[in-house]
Amino acid sequence: YGLNTDSGYFVGVDVTWNSINIGIINFKGEVLKLQMGIPFERRDTLECIDELCNHIEHFIAGLTIDEKKILHINVTLCGRVNPELGYSHSFFNFGERPLAEILTERLKIETSIDNDSRTMLYGENIKGVVKGAKNVLFINIGWGLGMGIMIDGKLYKGKSGFSGEIGHTYGYDNQIICHCGKKGCIETEISGSAVCRKLVERIYNHEASVLSKKVWNGNMITIEDIIEAAKLEDPLCIELVTQAGGELGHQLAGLINLLNPDRIIIGGRMSEIAPYYFLQPVKLAVHKYSLRLMTQQLSIVPSRLGGDAGVIGACLIARKKMIWNKLSICKR
């Protein structure tokens, strides 16, 4: 006996700050197709949800499988997401209807939503570097800063699904207003947006960088710009990235002393910068600020799935949701 891999398919949609990644897996979890980096300007409007659905429908229309065999779609978003009730409280949050219900009605396929960092951790658990570890933190450092938590082998969601908001923990007396509306959030110092902001400030203060011309021309600096500049060994970018890594390690040391995990996975767009510029400073700061006994059996590793973690995790969450929904019906 074995699984009929083509008996059902699952679609995952990873909505990032400025793009969409869409993928599909079969029942066995094999990735059949990924479409990455679809340009998308996220806005809190019904028209934007329609645009999102149009991209998903276009992806599905380009497949060679029977659309009726797509059993579930999972859409992953950053911020506060309640996967059980289907509400997103950070984006696409308007009206009283759950976002998952709106998407299901529009796409005509059962659709769920979840937090991006938690979804990435689930992807790493099934296909990545978790490898049997039971107590795991997944650090998602991209434009913002989020975290997925696994305790005793199970994803930890918290009461309302909002666990893991490390980026919006108070950490700095810098008087910088975070996009959440609070001042001094960790994300204001440790994130892709923070590194880009600091780079622009330093260039305006007449420090040199390969990105100076772009800044003086009034163009927005992105994480991709930082990554490329680091590859070119730009001293200013390397300094800021290394500083962010050290600060992240400092903050992680407190979590290590509190939760005693056996593995920490560093993922997200910023983690793709050369390890000796970012990951190594994280490890050094962790060992400097955490208790020695806490780190003796701790491993800090980069994400294996990399930029695909969100979309692959979303596909796998879609499969999990369908199976649990069917089991729940059987129990009734």
Tab-separated table of C-alpha atoms in Angstrom:
chain	number	residue	atom	x	y	z
A	1	TYR	CA	0.000	0.000	0.000
A	2	GLY	CA	1.113	3.550	-0.642
A	3	LEU	CA	-0.073	7.075	-1.261
A	4	ASN	CA	-1.543	7.930	-4.621
A	5	THR	CA	0.545	11.065	-5.074
A	6	ASP	CA	-1.781	12.487	-7.733
A	7	SER	CA	-5.001	12.006	-5.768
A	8	GLY	CA	-4.851	15.576	-4.483
A	9	TYR	CA	-2.860	18.792	-4.721
A	10	PHE	CA	-2.213	21.693	-2.373
A	11	VAL	CA	-1.415	25.302	-3.236
A	12	GLY	CA	0.638	27.625	-1.036
A	13	VAL	CA	0.782	31.403	-1.396
A	14	ASP	CA	3.479	33.438	0.350
A	15	VAL	CA	2.610	37.154	0.432
A	16	THR	CA	5.718	39.228	1.159
A	17	TRP	CA	6.170	43.003	1.449
A	18	ASN	CA	6.292	43.611	-2.301
A	19	SER	CA	5.724	40.315	-4.097
A	20	ILE	CA	3.899	36.981	-4.088
A	21	ASN	CA	5.331	33.465	-4.281
A	22	ILE	CA	2.966	30.664	-5.322
A	23	GLY	CA	3.609	26.919	-5.376
A	24	ILE	CA	1.882	23.556	-5.562
A	25	ILE	CA	2.692	20.123	-4.120
A	26	ASN	CA	1.160	16.693	-4.602
A	27	PHE	CA	-0.180	14.486	-1.824
A	28	LYS	CA	3.299	13.171	-1.065
A	29	GLY	CA	4.629	16.697	-0.577
A	30	GLU	CA	6.669	16.831	-3.774
A	31	VAL	CA	6.957	20.340	-5.218
A	32	LEU	CA	5.525	20.407	-8.730
A	33	LYS	CA	5.845	24.096	-9.562
A	34	LEU	CA	6.974	27.342	-7.949
A	35	GLN	CA	6.376	30.834	-9.293
A	36	MET	CA	8.484	33.289	-7.355
A	37	GLY	CA	8.682	37.064	-7.098
A	38	ILE	CA	5.382	38.050	-8.705
A	39	PRO	CA	5.227	41.861	-8.277
A	40	PHE	CA	2.485	42.835	-5.846
A	41	GLU	CA	1.763	46.064	-3.992
A	42	ARG	CA	-0.044	45.134	-0.792
A	43	ARG	CA	-2.879	47.484	0.149
A	44	ASP	CA	-5.717	47.065	2.634
A	45	THR	CA	-8.490	47.110	0.062
A	46	LEU	CA	-10.917	44.626	-1.444
A	47	GLU	CA	-9.423	45.478	-4.840
A	48	CYS	CA	-6.039	44.269	-3.591
A	49	ILE	CA	-7.595	40.988	-2.444
A	50	ASP	CA	-9.101	40.639	-5.932
A	51	GLU	CA	-5.647	41.198	-7.417
A	52	LEU	CA	-4.187	38.542	-5.107
A	53	CYS	CA	-6.911	36.091	-6.135
A	54	ASN	CA	-6.339	36.885	-9.816
A	55	HIS	CA	-2.658	35.926	-9.438
A	56	ILE	CA	-3.624	32.655	-7.716
A	57	GLU	CA	-6.217	31.822	-10.375
A	58	HIS	CA	-3.738	32.608	-13.153
A	59	PHE	CA	-1.209	30.261	-11.535
A	60	ILE	CA	-3.789	27.483	-11.244
A	61	ALA	CA	-4.953	28.001	-14.848
A	62	GLY	CA	-1.374	27.427	-16.035
A	63	LEU	CA	-1.180	23.978	-14.405
A	64	THR	CA	-1.687	20.725	-16.299
A	65	ILE	CA	-3.660	19.059	-13.501
A	66	ASP	CA	-7.403	18.791	-12.907
A	67	GLU	CA	-8.353	21.907	-10.905
A	68	LYS	CA	-10.929	19.852	-8.991
A	69	LYS	CA	-8.075	17.904	-7.418
A	70	ILE	CA	-6.758	21.024	-5.648
A	71	LEU	CA	-8.014	20.279	-2.149
A	72	HIS	CA	-6.803	23.288	-0.172
A	73	ILE	CA	-5.011	26.634	-0.505
A	74	ASN	CA	-3.028	28.278	2.282
A	75	VAL	CA	-2.103	31.967	2.179
A	76	THR	CA	0.657	33.123	4.500
A	77	LEU	CA	0.948	36.722	5.748
A	78	CYS	CA	3.237	38.566	8.148
A	79	GLY	CA	1.912	40.056	11.379
A	80	ARG	CA	-0.925	39.006	13.635
A	81	VAL	CA	-2.847	36.142	12.060
A	82	ASN	CA	-5.446	33.954	13.773
A	83	PRO	CA	-5.374	30.755	11.687
A	84	GLU	CA	-8.220	29.097	13.579
A	85	LEU	CA	-10.729	31.912	13.008
A	86	GLY	CA	-9.250	32.990	9.682
A	87	TYR	CA	-8.623	36.629	10.581
A	88	SER	CA	-5.580	38.744	9.686
A	89	HIS	CA	-5.261	41.690	12.054
A	90	SER	CA	-2.255	43.345	10.405
A	91	PHE	CA	-3.185	43.319	6.721
A	92	PHE	CA	-6.419	42.923	4.758
A	93	ASN	CA	-8.209	43.675	8.013
A	94	PHE	CA	-11.518	45.350	7.298
A	95	GLY	CA	-15.128	44.403	7.848
A	96	GLU	CA	-16.344	41.604	10.077
A	97	ARG	CA	-15.864	38.640	7.753
A	98	PRO	CA	-12.732	36.497	8.163
A	99	LEU	CA	-10.169	36.876	5.387
A	100	ALA	CA	-10.070	33.081	4.943
A	101	GLU	CA	-13.814	33.089	4.275
A	102	ILE	CA	-13.506	35.884	1.704
A	103	LEU	CA	-10.688	34.045	-0.100
A	104	THR	CA	-12.576	30.733	-0.070
A	105	GLU	CA	-15.645	32.394	-1.575
A	106	ARG	CA	-13.614	34.196	-4.217
A	107	LEU	CA	-11.360	31.253	-5.228
A	108	LYS	CA	-14.071	28.566	-4.829
A	109	ILE	CA	-11.481	26.323	-3.131
A	110	GLU	CA	-11.191	25.880	0.638
A	111	THR	CA	-8.599	28.453	1.754
A	112	SER	CA	-6.885	29.090	5.081
A	113	ILE	CA	-4.397	31.719	6.283
A	114	ASP	CA	-1.434	31.604	8.648
A	115	ASN	CA	1.527	33.638	9.895
A	116	ASP	CA	4.579	33.636	7.608
A	117	SER	CA	7.261	32.877	10.229
A	118	ARG	CA	5.289	29.979	11.699
A	119	THR	CA	4.690	28.635	8.184
A	120	MET	CA	8.403	28.833	7.386
A	121	LEU	CA	9.177	26.860	10.526
A	122	TYR	CA	6.664	24.192	9.509
A	123	GLY	CA	8.327	23.959	6.091
A	124	GLU	CA	11.730	23.525	7.749
A	125	ASN	CA	10.227	20.912	10.068
A	126	ILE	CA	8.998	18.756	7.187
A	127	LYS	CA	11.652	19.394	4.536
A	128	GLY	CA	14.420	21.427	6.154
A	129	VAL	CA	16.885	21.524	9.021
A	130	VAL	CA	14.735	20.743	12.072
A	131	LYS	CA	15.873	17.091	11.815
A	132	GLY	CA	14.202	15.728	14.926
A	133	ALA	CA	14.786	18.754	17.159
A	134	LYS	CA	11.773	19.317	19.436
A	135	ASN	CA	12.254	22.847	20.756
A	136	VAL	CA	12.996	25.174	17.881
A	137	LEU	CA	12.947	28.908	17.164
A	138	PHE	CA	12.764	30.112	13.562
A	139	ILE	CA	13.958	33.690	13.159
A	140	ASN	CA	12.520	35.347	10.067
A	141	ILE	CA	14.528	38.482	9.353
A	142	GLY	CA	13.442	40.200	6.180
A	143	TRP	CA	12.026	43.700	5.853
A	144	GLY	CA	10.672	43.094	9.372
A	145	LEU	CA	11.471	40.610	12.139
A	146	GLY	CA	9.284	37.665	13.122
A	147	MET	CA	9.631	34.315	14.838
A	148	GLY	CA	8.104	30.858	14.680
A	149	ILE	CA	8.124	28.699	17.824
A	150	MET	CA	8.071	24.923	18.202
A	151	ILE	CA	7.715	23.408	21.679
A	152	ASP	CA	7.912	19.642	22.245
A	153	GLY	CA	7.602	19.055	18.495
A	154	LYS	CA	4.441	21.131	18.050
A	155	LEU	CA	4.015	24.587	16.560
A	156	TYR	CA	3.180	27.061	19.297
A	157	LYS	CA	0.550	29.602	18.289
A	158	GLY	CA	-0.506	31.183	21.565
A	159	LYS	CA	-4.102	31.842	22.572
A	160	SER	CA	-5.069	33.800	19.455
A	161	GLY	CA	-2.341	32.740	17.015
A	162	PHE	CA	-0.209	35.819	17.646
A	163	SER	CA	2.876	34.232	19.244
A	164	GLY	CA	6.361	35.015	17.950
A	165	GLU	CA	6.153	38.808	17.582
A	166	ILE	CA	9.749	39.294	18.692
A	167	GLY	CA	10.113	42.287	16.389
A	168	HIS	CA	7.533	44.237	18.388
A	169	THR	CA	9.079	43.611	21.780
A	170	TYR	CA	10.458	46.798	23.352
A	171	GLY	CA	14.234	46.762	23.115
A	172	TYR	CA	15.656	50.213	22.414
A	173	ASP	CA	15.246	53.730	23.752
A	174	ASN	CA	15.669	55.159	20.260
A	175	GLN	CA	12.380	57.075	19.943
A	176	ILE	CA	11.871	55.531	16.490
A	177	ILE	CA	8.213	54.853	15.742
A	178	CYS	CA	7.702	51.326	14.421
A	179	HIS	CA	5.076	50.636	11.766
A	180	CYS	CA	3.040	48.974	14.546
A	181	GLY	CA	2.699	52.417	16.164
A	182	LYS	CA	4.952	51.769	19.186
A	183	LYS	CA	8.388	53.253	19.898
A	184	GLY	CA	11.632	51.350	20.420
A	185	CYS	CA	10.573	47.975	18.965
A	186	ILE	CA	13.435	45.531	18.325
A	187	GLU	CA	12.458	45.622	14.645
A	188	THR	CA	13.466	49.303	14.476
A	189	GLU	CA	17.104	48.253	14.987
A	190	ILE	CA	17.206	44.644	13.756
A	191	SER	CA	15.547	44.144	10.356
A	192	GLY	CA	16.099	44.763	6.685
A	193	SER	CA	14.176	48.023	6.930
A	194	ALA	CA	16.399	49.153	9.831
A	195	VAL	CA	19.598	48.387	7.903
A	196	CYS	CA	18.288	50.252	4.846
A	197	ARG	CA	17.256	53.244	6.995
A	198	LYS	CA	20.660	53.391	8.695
A	199	LEU	CA	22.463	53.121	5.366
A	200	VAL	CA	20.544	56.091	3.960
A	201	GLU	CA	21.222	58.110	7.136
A	202	ARG	CA	24.962	57.371	6.966
A	203	ILE	CA	25.159	58.256	3.267
A	204	TYR	CA	23.304	61.525	3.921
A	205	ASN	CA	25.994	62.095	6.553
A	206	HIS	CA	28.491	61.892	3.658
A	207	GLU	CA	29.834	58.381	4.264
A	208	ALA	CA	30.779	56.473	1.117
A	209	SER	CA	29.037	53.393	-0.271
A	210	VAL	CA	28.509	51.744	-3.644
A	211	LEU	CA	24.865	52.667	-3.066
A	212	SER	CA	25.575	56.381	-2.558
A	213	LYS	CA	24.519	57.373	-6.072
A	214	LYS	CA	21.235	55.537	-5.782
A	215	VAL	CA	20.485	57.214	-2.444
A	216	TRP	CA	21.399	60.722	-3.653
A	217	ASN	CA	19.165	60.165	-6.704
A	218	GLY	CA	16.244	59.624	-4.320
A	219	ASN	CA	15.720	55.915	-5.062
A	220	MET	CA	14.516	53.521	-2.391
A	221	ILE	CA	17.099	51.110	-0.970
A	222	THR	CA	15.980	47.473	-0.734
A	223	ILE	CA	17.323	44.360	0.965
A	224	GLU	CA	18.414	43.144	-2.468
A	225	ASP	CA	20.574	46.267	-2.771
A	226	ILE	CA	22.173	45.521	0.609
A	227	ILE	CA	22.865	41.908	-0.374
A	228	GLU	CA	24.482	42.927	-3.666
A	229	ALA	CA	26.553	45.645	-1.964
A	230	ALA	CA	27.781	43.132	0.632
A	231	LYS	CA	28.849	40.810	-2.205
A	232	LEU	CA	30.876	43.704	-3.570
A	233	GLU	CA	32.469	44.042	-0.100
A	234	ASP	CA	31.060	47.506	0.473
A	235	PRO	CA	32.477	48.479	3.910
A	236	LEU	CA	29.445	50.479	5.067
A	237	CYS	CA	26.938	47.741	4.188
A	238	ILE	CA	29.122	45.075	5.780
A	239	GLU	CA	29.404	47.165	8.954
A	240	LEU	CA	25.624	47.626	9.217
A	241	VAL	CA	24.836	43.975	8.440
A	242	THR	CA	27.418	42.752	10.968
A	243	GLN	CA	26.010	45.142	13.557
A	244	ALA	CA	22.476	43.826	12.925
A	245	GLY	CA	23.715	40.242	13.342
A	246	GLY	CA	25.374	41.069	16.660
A	247	GLU	CA	22.259	42.840	17.932
A	248	LEU	CA	20.085	39.887	16.879
A	249	GLY	CA	22.368	37.509	18.771
A	250	HIS	CA	22.119	39.753	21.842
A	251	GLN	CA	18.320	39.579	21.759
A	252	LEU	CA	18.322	35.828	21.069
A	253	ALA	CA	20.500	35.240	24.137
A	254	GLY	CA	17.593	36.311	26.352
A	255	LEU	CA	15.222	33.938	24.558
A	256	ILE	CA	17.745	31.112	24.892
A	257	ASN	CA	18.005	31.680	28.643
A	258	LEU	CA	14.206	31.755	28.844
A	259	LEU	CA	13.205	28.873	26.544
A	260	ASN	CA	16.311	26.628	26.349
A	261	PRO	CA	15.776	25.579	22.684
A	262	ASP	CA	17.873	22.895	21.038
A	263	ARG	CA	17.927	24.585	17.623
A	264	ILE	CA	17.598	28.094	16.220
A	265	ILE	CA	17.063	28.507	12.483
A	266	ILE	CA	17.944	31.843	10.893
A	267	GLY	CA	15.845	32.537	7.790
A	268	GLY	CA	14.328	35.373	5.819
A	269	ARG	CA	15.835	37.567	3.130
A	270	MET	CA	18.530	39.137	5.320
A	271	SER	CA	19.867	35.721	6.271
A	272	GLU	CA	20.955	35.183	2.655
A	273	ILE	CA	23.835	37.612	3.136
A	274	ALA	CA	27.220	35.862	3.396
A	275	PRO	CA	27.318	33.909	6.718
A	276	TYR	CA	30.536	35.535	7.958
A	277	TYR	CA	28.859	38.962	7.681
A	278	PHE	CA	25.590	38.066	9.416
A	279	LEU	CA	25.277	34.573	10.885
A	280	GLN	CA	28.705	34.546	12.509
A	281	PRO	CA	28.059	37.766	14.510
A	282	VAL	CA	24.739	36.231	15.638
A	283	LYS	CA	26.548	33.179	17.032
A	284	LEU	CA	29.284	35.225	18.703
A	285	ALA	CA	26.760	37.457	20.488
A	286	VAL	CA	24.670	34.457	21.572
A	287	HIS	CA	27.689	32.895	23.271
A	288	LYS	CA	28.683	36.230	24.786
A	289	TYR	CA	25.315	37.014	26.391
A	290	SER	CA	23.638	33.646	27.131
A	291	LEU	CA	24.335	31.122	29.874
A	292	ARG	CA	26.972	28.569	28.901
A	293	LEU	CA	24.880	25.546	29.881
A	294	MET	CA	22.071	26.809	27.618
A	295	THR	CA	24.272	26.785	24.530
A	296	GLN	CA	26.202	23.545	25.031
A	297	GLN	CA	23.669	21.527	23.023
A	298	LEU	CA	22.240	24.403	20.984
A	299	SER	CA	22.765	24.616	17.234
A	300	ILE	CA	22.240	27.833	15.269
A	301	VAL	CA	21.826	27.047	11.582
A	302	PRO	CA	20.722	28.808	8.390
A	303	SER	CA	17.427	27.885	6.752
A	304	ARG	CA	17.779	25.044	4.266
A	305	LEU	CA	14.742	26.120	2.229
A	306	GLY	CA	15.959	29.723	2.026
A	307	GLY	CA	13.679	31.995	0.020
A	308	ASP	CA	11.357	29.057	-0.731
A	309	ALA	CA	10.582	28.405	2.954
A	310	GLY	CA	7.413	30.504	3.011
A	311	VAL	CA	5.761	29.116	-0.102
A	312	ILE	CA	6.771	25.473	0.542
A	313	GLY	CA	5.640	25.804	4.158
A	314	ALA	CA	2.311	27.225	2.949
A	315	CYS	CA	1.816	24.243	0.610
A	316	LEU	CA	2.546	21.828	3.459
A	317	ILE	CA	0.241	23.732	5.849
A	318	ALA	CA	-2.514	23.455	3.197
A	319	ARG	CA	-2.043	19.674	3.158
A	320	LYS	CA	-2.070	19.534	6.947
A	321	LYS	CA	-5.242	21.653	7.136
A	322	MET	CA	-7.093	19.405	4.701
A	323	ILE	CA	-6.107	16.237	6.565
A	324	TRP	CA	-7.102	17.671	9.956
A	325	ASN	CA	-10.408	18.959	8.565
A	326	LYS	CA	-11.223	15.493	7.218
A	327	LEU	CA	-10.246	13.855	10.519
A	328	SER	CA	-12.440	16.326	12.426
A	329	ILE	CA	-15.412	15.450	10.226
A	330	CYS	CA	-14.778	11.724	10.772
A	331	LYS	CA	-14.678	12.226	14.567
A	332	ARG	CA	-18.074	13.895	14.470
